[in-house]
Amino acid sequence: MNDMPRRITLAEWDQRYAELRAGGLSEPDYGGPLRRHVDEGDVRLLKLRMDNSAAALRLWNFLLTEEDRLRCAEARGKKIVGTMKDLGTVPVMAYSFSNLVAFYPDGAWWLPCLLEGGNELLAIADSLGIDDSYCPVRAMLGAFVSKKRFPIPGLLTCSVGATCDDFSAIAQRVEALGFSVFWWEIPHRRLPEPGEPAVELPGGFQAPAEQVAFVKSELERVLQALETYAAERLSQERLSDGIARANQVRAALATLRQVAYTADPCPLPALEMLVAEMLAIHFCSDHNETLAVLAELLDEVCRRVRTHTGVLEADAVRVFWVNPVADLRIMNLLEDVGGRVCGSDYLFCHALDLIPTDLPPLEALARMALADPMVGSAADRAARIAADVRRFGAEAVVISRIPGASHCAMEGAVIAEVLRAQTRVPVVEIEVPPVTDAMMPTLRTRLEALVETVREARSRSSLGEESK
Amino acid sequence: MKTIAYSSPFVPPEWIAAHGLRPQWLRLSAATGRPPALGRGICPYAGTLIDAALAGIDASALVLSTACDQMRYAAALLASRGSCPVFLLNVPSTWQTAAVRNLYRGEVERLGRFLATLGGIAPESAELARVMLTYDQARHTLCEAGLPARQFAEALAELHSTAFDVAPCRPTPLNWRVPRLACPTVLSALLDKPAVAPGELDMSPRRWPTAAERAAGIPVAILGGPLLEADYDFFDLVERSGGRVVLDATEGGPRTMPRPFDPERVAANPVQELADAYFDGIPDAFRRPNSGLYEWLGRELPDRHVRGIIFRRYAWCDLWHAELHRLKRWTRLPVLEIDASPDDTAATNRTEGRIEAFMEMLA
């Protein structure tokens, strides 16, 4: 069996899976060949190239079985919480309870990609007046109405305020259709005024102390709702334990990102890194398994680094990627044209930062929630991206727009201006719809041009060095 | 006197005026003959605001609010491009708790501190109370006047762009030129104060419909977000088509006025009353939940005998767009959707045809 790291197609994965099984592969209960997900409708997998490791197999299977896992949890008597829009705050609280399982209904935004259109879900959204001028997250509305994708949660929370209008509007429609929503407010993070008491947030942003206190009071309301739903009181100690467990995931991801994004050749494809990072948001409905999946991925990455092997050529152009892509295939495309992802801001970098453990737990969570890059100004977010561009040694930045997302209409311009001023790396902004097949030549050209620009700069730089 | 431009009904003009500054409710005109500064996905209203601000507005600062996410990002964009100072007022989407009410009040106070940096002077309570009651009285007068919808909207814009001196009901309208109102005499006529400087008025004759003509029109409501200056022709278009707008539920009409001030509460704590009247008094699509908007419509539509609703929204305005389908299910009244695309002759002609057909259907 050839264990050289490669990106392989689903057809190749059929063979690879058989080889791994024959070689004694041991899988968790959700394991199995990736082909079965295609048979269940995730046909986009046919167009992707995925990492050929057993660790990646486990990652994909973990991701693509979440709905089954939620239904099993419900059948076992667990109570399901849908945590809309907060990207990593309420799930930490929910998983501190013994009988709650949290998930992220907004995750349905990838269904139009995985299902290559997701016709039924989008047709439902269309029929309710939520058309394709909205972000693909509109598939969530179809999922609620059809009740076919995820179990309908008994408690549905949604953060609003400094959030996308498109999501807020869709969540309002969800409520108007009869799904009760517990709204909580996340205010726009502003800069402290001169002399105003301020605190530093995870990730380095500053916020006025009064905003942190406000968010803490909102999270107290959320906690009460969770306690009522769970019929269980949550002590500070147990919430602190929940934070510590969330930090285990975040620490594992921090290590994985540091190793995978800095090693050369690139030890793990961008696609798998994107999926791995997503696990931080709500642990894909199983915290312990998330840790196990990440541990196996990290082992594989470290093995490859030790053996100087990787999935891409050693001189791949180092690209920092901003925003998640509606079509996963684009992460393949970047690598196909000679690039690699060496750093990312997929809209939830606050869910990757360690939650402070030297503070009362709700205070710590409030600080984390306010550190959400979407909550502050686009200039703040751009400054953090610029710092990460330098930290990871990126040579270019791709800003990936999400069609229909209210924040994407303008933030790209602000981020690009700040990056050009602060980092001098080339920046390209592209729009990625859920299925890019028809646009692939255009997107390929844009990314090729970016890669060639960097290679040209490298050549000039090395010529300059030689002439010295 | 410095001018503070603003573009949200949650910015209290009396608060700006009480600081000795001139409030200016931005009524934007879409730029013609040039492409928009920004691209796909941007609401035409937000794009127009950005264009106007980058071109230079005649104001010392611009106040926007977080009630619209695109406006939130517009504030960041304008700040990064070095336009005039921009203040972003944080207006909570939720409204159920004391904490969010306090947050809004805190934001109003923060706005006051911002105004002080521009030369504004924080008002004493008694002075603030006087200014508040002056505006309140003027709004009351306006509401009682029975104006046609367009005149009402223009007079309200004028009122909210007026700096009153401390003597009650003595308007000092210093900004007749920006925005250039079609009929700037309405407010001063109502308040019985001929306070316009000679030569500064647009005196072009304008024929308002007679009371009989208005009574004959089919009563309709118009619902949606803010309007651009040219959009006020829309009211005339409705009238020419045999209708009359008896309920202007856009951002320029009575829907976005604060509730009347309680004089006792004004006397006791004017800032609190100011914040409460605005925060509690304005139903809007962005609030979560936005049941208040439907409660308000549930009262106003039958009170005004509305027979049809014209739902006007901008492309890429997610908040209002999402309400259309719900509105159609909620009301028994016919609903006509108008998807606004400024500076588009074809769209204007199409809109005209659709309104005419709608009126014929209602007749």
mmCIF file of N, CA and C in Angstrom, chain A residues 361-453:
data_model
loop_
_atom_site.group_PDB
_atom_site.id
_atom_site.type_symbol
_atom_site.label_atom_id
_atom_site.label_comp_id
_atom_site.label_asym_id
_atom_site.label_seq_id
_atom_site.Cartn_x
_atom_site.Cartn_y
_atom_site.Cartn_z
ATOM 1 N N PRO A 361 -16.378 32.343 34.476
ATOM 2 C CA PRO A 361 -16.605 31.739 33.157
ATOM 3 C C PRO A 361 -17.476 32.558 32.209
ATOM 4 N N LEU A 362 -18.532 33.176 32.713
ATOM 5 C CA LEU A 362 -19.370 33.942 31.789
ATOM 6 C C LEU A 362 -18.664 35.207 31.299
ATOM 7 N N GLU A 363 -17.859 35.770 32.162
ATOM 8 C CA GLU A 363 -17.048 36.925 31.736
ATOM 9 C C GLU A 363 -16.097 36.504 30.612
ATOM 10 N N ALA A 364 -15.507 35.331 30.789
ATOM 11 C CA ALA A 364 -14.570 34.838 29.773
ATOM 12 C C ALA A 364 -15.302 34.593 28.453
ATOM 13 N N LEU A 365 -16.486 34.011 28.547
ATOM 14 C CA LEU A 365 -17.244 33.741 27.314
ATOM 15 C C LEU A 365 -17.710 35.040 26.660
ATOM 16 N N ALA A 366 -18.056 36.015 27.488
ATOM 17 C CA ALA A 366 -18.479 37.314 26.931
ATOM 18 C C ALA A 366 -17.331 37.953 26.162
ATOM 19 N N ARG A 367 -16.144 37.859 26.719
ATOM 20 C CA ARG A 367 -14.989 38.427 26.007
ATOM 21 C C ARG A 367 -14.760 37.695 24.688
ATOM 22 N N MET A 368 -14.953 36.388 24.749
ATOM 23 C CA MET A 368 -14.744 35.606 23.524
ATOM 24 C C MET A 368 -15.790 35.970 22.470
ATOM 25 N N ALA A 369 -17.038 36.103 22.904
ATOM 26 C CA ALA A 369 -18.099 36.440 21.949
ATOM 27 C C ALA A 369 -17.831 37.796 21.300
ATOM 28 N N LEU A 370 -17.347 38.732 22.098
ATOM 29 C CA LEU A 370 -17.079 40.072 21.552
ATOM 30 C C LEU A 370 -15.848 40.088 20.642
ATOM 31 N N ALA A 371 -15.053 39.038 20.727
ATOM 32 C CA ALA A 371 -13.867 38.970 19.873
ATOM 33 C C ALA A 371 -14.197 38.471 18.475
ATOM 34 N N ASP A 372 -15.435 38.114 18.254
ATOM 35 C CA ASP A 372 -15.872 37.665 16.919
ATOM 36 C C ASP A 372 -15.476 38.727 15.880
ATOM 37 N N PRO A 373 -14.747 38.336 14.856
ATOM 38 C CA PRO A 373 -14.315 39.353 13.884
ATOM 39 C C PRO A 373 -15.472 40.032 13.179
ATOM 40 N N MET A 374 -16.602 39.350 13.101
ATOM 41 C CA MET A 374 -17.764 39.932 12.420
ATOM 42 C C MET A 374 -18.458 40.987 13.273
ATOM 43 N N VAL A 375 -18.188 40.969 14.567
ATOM 44 C CA VAL A 375 -18.895 41.851 15.481
ATOM 45 C C VAL A 375 -18.294 43.254 15.470
ATOM 46 N N GLY A 376 -17.031 43.326 15.166
ATOM 47 C CA GLY A 376 -16.373 44.628 15.154
ATOM 48 C C GLY A 376 -16.359 45.229 13.763
ATOM 49 N N SER A 377 -15.552 46.246 13.600
ATOM 50 C CA SER A 377 -15.500 46.902 12.290
ATOM 51 C C SER A 377 -14.641 46.072 11.340
ATOM 52 N N ALA A 378 -14.885 46.273 10.060
ATOM 53 C CA ALA A 378 -14.101 45.552 9.062
ATOM 54 C C ALA A 378 -12.621 45.936 9.173
ATOM 55 N N ALA A 379 -12.355 47.149 9.623
ATOM 56 C CA ALA A 379 -10.961 47.573 9.758
ATOM 57 C C ALA A 379 -10.268 46.791 10.872
ATOM 58 N N ASP A 380 -10.982 46.539 11.951
ATOM 59 C CA ASP A 380 -10.438 45.711 13.039
ATOM 60 C C ASP A 380 -10.089 44.322 12.524
ATOM 61 N N ARG A 381 -11.051 43.781 11.809
ATOM 62 C CA ARG A 381 -10.833 42.426 11.289
ATOM 63 C C ARG A 381 -9.629 42.415 10.354
ATOM 64 N N ALA A 382 -9.551 43.438 9.537
ATOM 65 C CA ALA A 382 -8.435 43.521 8.596
ATOM 66 C C ALA A 382 -7.107 43.598 9.335
ATOM 67 N N ALA A 383 -7.081 44.306 10.455
ATOM 68 C CA ALA A 383 -5.829 44.428 11.207
ATOM 69 C C ALA A 383 -5.394 43.071 11.747
ATOM 70 N N ARG A 384 -6.372 42.283 12.206
ATOM 71 C CA ARG A 384 -6.014 40.950 12.703
ATOM 72 C C ARG A 384 -5.518 40.067 11.549
ATOM 73 N N ILE A 385 -6.190 40.190 10.420
ATOM 74 C CA ILE A 385 -5.755 39.404 9.259
ATOM 75 C C ILE A 385 -4.337 39.808 8.859
ATOM 76 N N ALA A 386 -4.071 41.097 8.873
ATOM 77 C CA ALA A 386 -2.729 41.561 8.493
ATOM 78 C C ALA A 386 -1.678 40.978 9.427
ATOM 79 N N ALA A 387 -2.009 40.938 10.721
ATOM 80 C CA ALA A 387 -1.051 40.360 11.678
ATOM 81 C C ALA A 387 -0.832 38.876 11.389
ATOM 82 N N ASP A 388 -1.906 38.176 11.050
ATOM 83 C CA ASP A 388 -1.775 36.741 10.756
ATOM 84 C C ASP A 388 -1.057 36.503 9.429
ATOM 85 N N VAL A 389 -1.258 37.405 8.482
ATOM 86 C CA VAL A 389 -0.539 37.302 7.202
ATOM 87 C C VAL A 389 0.968 37.345 7.464
ATOM 88 N N ARG A 390 1.354 38.252 8.336
ATOM 89 C CA ARG A 390 2.792 38.346 8.660
ATOM 90 C C ARG A 390 3.231 37.115 9.448
ATOM 91 N N ARG A 391 2.380 36.702 10.401
ATOM 92 C CA ARG A 391 2.759 35.581 11.271
ATOM 93 C C ARG A 391 2.983 34.302 10.466
ATOM 94 N N PHE A 392 2.121 34.061 9.489
ATOM 95 C CA PHE A 392 2.224 32.821 8.724
ATOM 96 C C PHE A 392 3.052 32.988 7.443
ATOM 97 N N GLY A 393 3.584 34.152 7.245
ATOM 98 C CA GLY A 393 4.432 34.360 6.074
ATOM 99 C C GLY A 393 3.690 34.251 4.760
ATOM 100 N N ALA A 394 2.465 34.726 4.733
ATOM 101 C CA ALA A 394 1.681 34.632 3.495
ATOM 102 C C ALA A 394 2.266 35.553 2.431
ATOM 103 N N GLU A 395 2.161 35.080 1.204
ATOM 104 C CA GLU A 395 2.656 35.872 0.075
ATOM 105 C C GLU A 395 1.512 36.513 -0.702
ATOM 106 N N ALA A 396 0.290 36.115 -0.414
ATOM 107 C CA ALA A 396 -0.882 36.674 -1.100
ATOM 108 C C ALA A 396 -2.108 36.416 -0.227
ATOM 109 N N VAL A 397 -3.153 37.168 -0.522
ATOM 110 C CA VAL A 397 -4.405 37.005 0.227
ATOM 111 C C VAL A 397 -5.551 36.842 -0.762
ATOM 112 N N VAL A 398 -6.393 35.883 -0.495
ATOM 113 C CA VAL A 398 -7.635 35.736 -1.254
ATOM 114 C C VAL A 398 -8.798 36.063 -0.321
ATOM 115 N N ILE A 399 -9.608 37.036 -0.740
ATOM 116 C CA ILE A 399 -10.841 37.336 -0.006
ATOM 117 C C ILE A 399 -11.976 36.705 -0.790
ATOM 118 N N SER A 400 -12.617 35.769 -0.164
ATOM 119 C CA SER A 400 -13.654 35.000 -0.843
ATOM 120 C C SER A 400 -15.015 35.541 -0.423
ATOM 121 N N ARG A 401 -15.719 36.097 -1.365
ATOM 122 C CA ARG A 401 -17.041 36.656 -1.045
ATOM 123 C C ARG A 401 -18.087 35.565 -1.045
ATOM 124 N N ILE A 402 -19.028 35.709 -0.128
ATOM 125 C CA ILE A 402 -20.162 34.790 -0.072
ATOM 126 C C ILE A 402 -21.323 35.494 -0.756
ATOM 127 N N PRO A 403 -21.838 34.934 -1.837
ATOM 128 C CA PRO A 403 -22.893 35.665 -2.552
ATOM 129 C C PRO A 403 -24.105 35.924 -1.662
ATOM 130 N N GLY A 404 -24.553 37.155 -1.668
ATOM 131 C CA GLY A 404 -25.758 37.503 -0.917
ATOM 132 C C GLY A 404 -25.531 37.841 0.538
ATOM 133 N N ALA A 405 -24.339 37.617 1.068
ATOM 134 C CA ALA A 405 -24.097 37.912 2.485
ATOM 135 C C ALA A 405 -23.920 39.414 2.664
ATOM 136 N N SER A 406 -24.652 39.985 3.620
ATOM 137 C CA SER A 406 -24.650 41.444 3.729
ATOM 138 C C SER A 406 -23.273 41.993 4.057
ATOM 139 N N HIS A 407 -22.472 41.232 4.793
ATOM 140 C CA HIS A 407 -21.163 41.752 5.178
ATOM 141 C C HIS A 407 -20.183 41.751 4.013
ATOM 142 N N CYS A 408 -20.412 40.842 3.062
ATOM 143 C CA CYS A 408 -19.438 40.692 1.978
ATOM 144 C C CYS A 408 -19.501 41.816 0.963
ATOM 145 N N ALA A 409 -20.603 42.540 0.934
ATOM 146 C CA ALA A 409 -20.727 43.566 -0.092
ATOM 147 C C ALA A 409 -19.674 44.651 0.063
ATOM 148 N N MET A 410 -19.295 44.941 1.294
ATOM 149 C CA MET A 410 -18.367 46.053 1.513
ATOM 150 C C MET A 410 -17.074 45.682 2.218
ATOM 151 N N GLU A 411 -17.103 44.621 3.046
ATOM 152 C CA GLU A 411 -15.938 44.379 3.896
ATOM 153 C C GLU A 411 -14.692 44.092 3.075
ATOM 154 N N GLY A 412 -14.885 43.451 1.919
ATOM 155 C CA GLY A 412 -13.724 43.110 1.106
ATOM 156 C C GLY A 412 -12.920 44.330 0.733
ATOM 157 N N ALA A 413 -13.620 45.408 0.408
ATOM 158 C CA ALA A 413 -12.928 46.634 0.021
ATOM 159 C C ALA A 413 -12.096 47.172 1.184
ATOM 160 N N VAL A 414 -12.693 47.143 2.377
ATOM 161 C CA VAL A 414 -11.965 47.657 3.552
ATOM 162 C C VAL A 414 -10.771 46.766 3.856
ATOM 163 N N ILE A 415 -11.005 45.458 3.869
ATOM 164 C CA ILE A 415 -9.920 44.528 4.209
ATOM 165 C C ILE A 415 -8.786 44.655 3.195
ATOM 166 N N ALA A 416 -9.144 44.719 1.927
ATOM 167 C CA ALA A 416 -8.105 44.811 0.896
ATOM 168 C C ALA A 416 -7.291 46.091 1.048
ATOM 169 N N GLU A 417 -7.958 47.192 1.354
ATOM 170 C CA GLU A 417 -7.225 48.450 1.497
ATOM 171 C C GLU A 417 -6.248 48.391 2.668
ATOM 172 N N VAL A 418 -6.715 47.830 3.782
ATOM 173 C CA VAL A 418 -5.832 47.736 4.956
ATOM 174 C C VAL A 418 -4.660 46.805 4.659
ATOM 175 N N LEU A 419 -4.947 45.673 4.032
ATOM 176 C CA LEU A 419 -3.879 44.705 3.763
ATOM 177 C C LEU A 419 -2.839 45.280 2.811
ATOM 178 N N ARG A 420 -3.300 45.970 1.795
ATOM 179 C CA ARG A 420 -2.338 46.533 0.838
ATOM 180 C C ARG A 420 -1.446 47.558 1.526
ATOM 181 N N ALA A 421 -2.056 48.296 2.459
ATOM 182 C CA ALA A 421 -1.275 49.315 3.157
ATOM 183 C C ALA A 421 -0.326 48.699 4.171
ATOM 184 N N GLN A 422 -0.759 47.636 4.846
ATOM 185 C CA GLN A 422 0.030 47.119 5.964
ATOM 186 C C GLN A 422 0.953 45.973 5.592
ATOM 187 N N THR A 423 0.625 45.244 4.537
ATOM 188 C CA THR A 423 1.427 44.037 4.259
ATOM 189 C C THR A 423 2.073 44.047 2.889
ATOM 190 N N ARG A 424 1.558 44.821 1.984
ATOM 191 C CA ARG A 424 2.084 44.923 0.623
ATOM 192 C C ARG A 424 2.010 43.611 -0.147
ATOM 193 N N VAL A 425 1.207 42.669 0.322
ATOM 194 C CA VAL A 425 1.045 41.440 -0.461
ATOM 195 C C VAL A 425 -0.124 41.635 -1.425
ATOM 196 N N PRO A 426 -0.098 40.935 -2.562
ATOM 197 C CA PRO A 426 -1.226 41.068 -3.482
ATOM 198 C C PRO A 426 -2.499 40.487 -2.872
ATOM 199 N N VAL A 427 -3.595 41.139 -3.152
ATOM 200 C CA VAL A 427 -4.890 40.731 -2.624
ATOM 201 C C VAL A 427 -5.849 40.564 -3.791
ATOM 202 N N VAL A 428 -6.575 39.484 -3.809
ATOM 203 C CA VAL A 428 -7.592 39.310 -4.838
ATOM 204 C C VAL A 428 -8.913 38.975 -4.148
ATOM 205 N N GLU A 429 -9.983 39.516 -4.685
ATOM 206 C CA GLU A 429 -11.307 39.253 -4.124
ATOM 207 C C GLU A 429 -12.105 38.485 -5.166
ATOM 208 N N ILE A 430 -12.632 37.352 -4.759
ATOM 209 C CA ILE A 430 -13.428 36.541 -5.681
ATOM 210 C C ILE A 430 -14.767 36.235 -5.036
ATOM 211 N N GLU A 431 -15.742 35.955 -5.846
ATOM 212 C CA GLU A 431 -17.036 35.532 -5.306
ATOM 213 C C GLU A 431 -17.237 34.056 -5.632
ATOM 214 N N VAL A 432 -17.589 33.306 -4.609
ATOM 215 C CA VAL A 432 -17.697 31.859 -4.769
ATOM 216 C C VAL A 432 -19.126 31.414 -4.475
ATOM 217 N N PRO A 433 -19.896 31.089 -5.485
ATOM 218 C CA PRO A 433 -21.244 30.562 -5.248
ATOM 219 C C PRO A 433 -21.173 29.103 -4.814
ATOM 220 N N PRO A 434 -22.295 28.517 -4.417
ATOM 221 C CA PRO A 434 -22.255 27.145 -3.888
ATOM 222 C C PRO A 434 -21.753 26.113 -4.891
ATOM 223 N N VAL A 435 -22.030 26.318 -6.151
ATOM 224 C CA VAL A 435 -21.519 25.392 -7.166
ATOM 225 C C VAL A 435 -20.847 26.241 -8.244
ATOM 226 N N THR A 436 -19.537 26.103 -8.351
ATOM 227 C CA THR A 436 -18.775 27.029 -9.202
ATOM 228 C C THR A 436 -18.460 26.464 -10.576
ATOM 229 N N ASP A 437 -18.980 25.307 -10.895
ATOM 230 C CA ASP A 437 -18.528 24.625 -12.113
ATOM 231 C C ASP A 437 -18.543 25.543 -13.332
ATOM 232 N N ALA A 438 -19.626 26.303 -13.499
ATOM 233 C CA ALA A 438 -19.727 27.154 -14.678
ATOM 234 C C ALA A 438 -18.717 28.296 -14.629
ATOM 235 N N MET A 439 -18.300 28.661 -13.439
ATOM 236 C CA MET A 439 -17.371 29.791 -13.290
ATOM 237 C C MET A 439 -15.929 29.344 -13.141
ATOM 238 N N MET A 440 -15.714 28.050 -13.188
ATOM 239 C CA MET A 440 -14.389 27.534 -12.887
ATOM 240 C C MET A 440 -13.282 28.156 -13.739
ATOM 241 N N PRO A 441 -13.489 28.320 -15.060
ATOM 242 C CA PRO A 441 -12.414 28.936 -15.846
ATOM 243 C C PRO A 441 -12.064 30.345 -15.359
ATOM 244 N N THR A 442 -13.080 31.116 -15.037
ATOM 245 C CA THR A 442 -12.830 32.487 -14.572
ATOM 246 C C THR A 442 -12.085 32.477 -13.241
ATOM 247 N N LEU A 443 -12.563 31.653 -12.325
ATOM 248 C CA LEU A 443 -11.921 31.612 -11.014
ATOM 249 C C LEU A 443 -10.498 31.068 -11.131
ATOM 250 N N ARG A 444 -10.340 30.094 -11.992
ATOM 251 C CA ARG A 444 -8.997 29.534 -12.188
ATOM 252 C C ARG A 444 -8.051 30.635 -12.690
ATOM 253 N N THR A 445 -8.534 31.414 -13.650
ATOM 254 C CA THR A 445 -7.693 32.482 -14.197
ATOM 255 C C THR A 445 -7.299 33.482 -13.121
ATOM 256 N N ARG A 446 -8.280 33.836 -12.273
ATOM 257 C CA ARG A 446 -7.978 34.810 -11.202
ATOM 258 C C ARG A 446 -6.906 34.268 -10.258
ATOM 259 N N LEU A 447 -7.073 33.011 -9.870
ATOM 260 C CA LEU A 447 -6.122 32.432 -8.913
ATOM 261 C C LEU A 447 -4.759 32.179 -9.571
ATOM 262 N N GLU A 448 -4.787 31.771 -10.835
ATOM 263 C CA GLU A 448 -3.513 31.580 -11.545
ATOM 264 C C GLU A 448 -2.752 32.890 -11.620
ATOM 265 N N ALA A 449 -3.484 33.949 -11.907
ATOM 266 C CA ALA A 449 -2.830 35.263 -12.015
ATOM 267 C C ALA A 449 -2.191 35.645 -10.683
ATOM 268 N N LEU A 450 -2.890 35.350 -9.596
ATOM 269 C CA LEU A 450 -2.355 35.671 -8.272
ATOM 270 C C LEU A 450 -1.074 34.875 -8.019
ATOM 271 N N VAL A 451 -1.140 33.599 -8.312
ATOM 272 C CA VAL A 451 0.027 32.736 -8.078
ATOM 273 C C VAL A 451 1.198 33.189 -8.948
ATOM 274 N N GLU A 452 0.898 33.501 -10.199
ATOM 275 C CA GLU A 452 1.978 33.944 -11.098
ATOM 276 C C GLU A 452 2.575 35.264 -10.621
ATOM 277 N N THR A 453 1.741 36.128 -10.106
ATOM 278 C CA THR A 453 2.234 37.410 -9.587
ATOM 279 C C THR A 453 3.244 37.170 -8.464
#
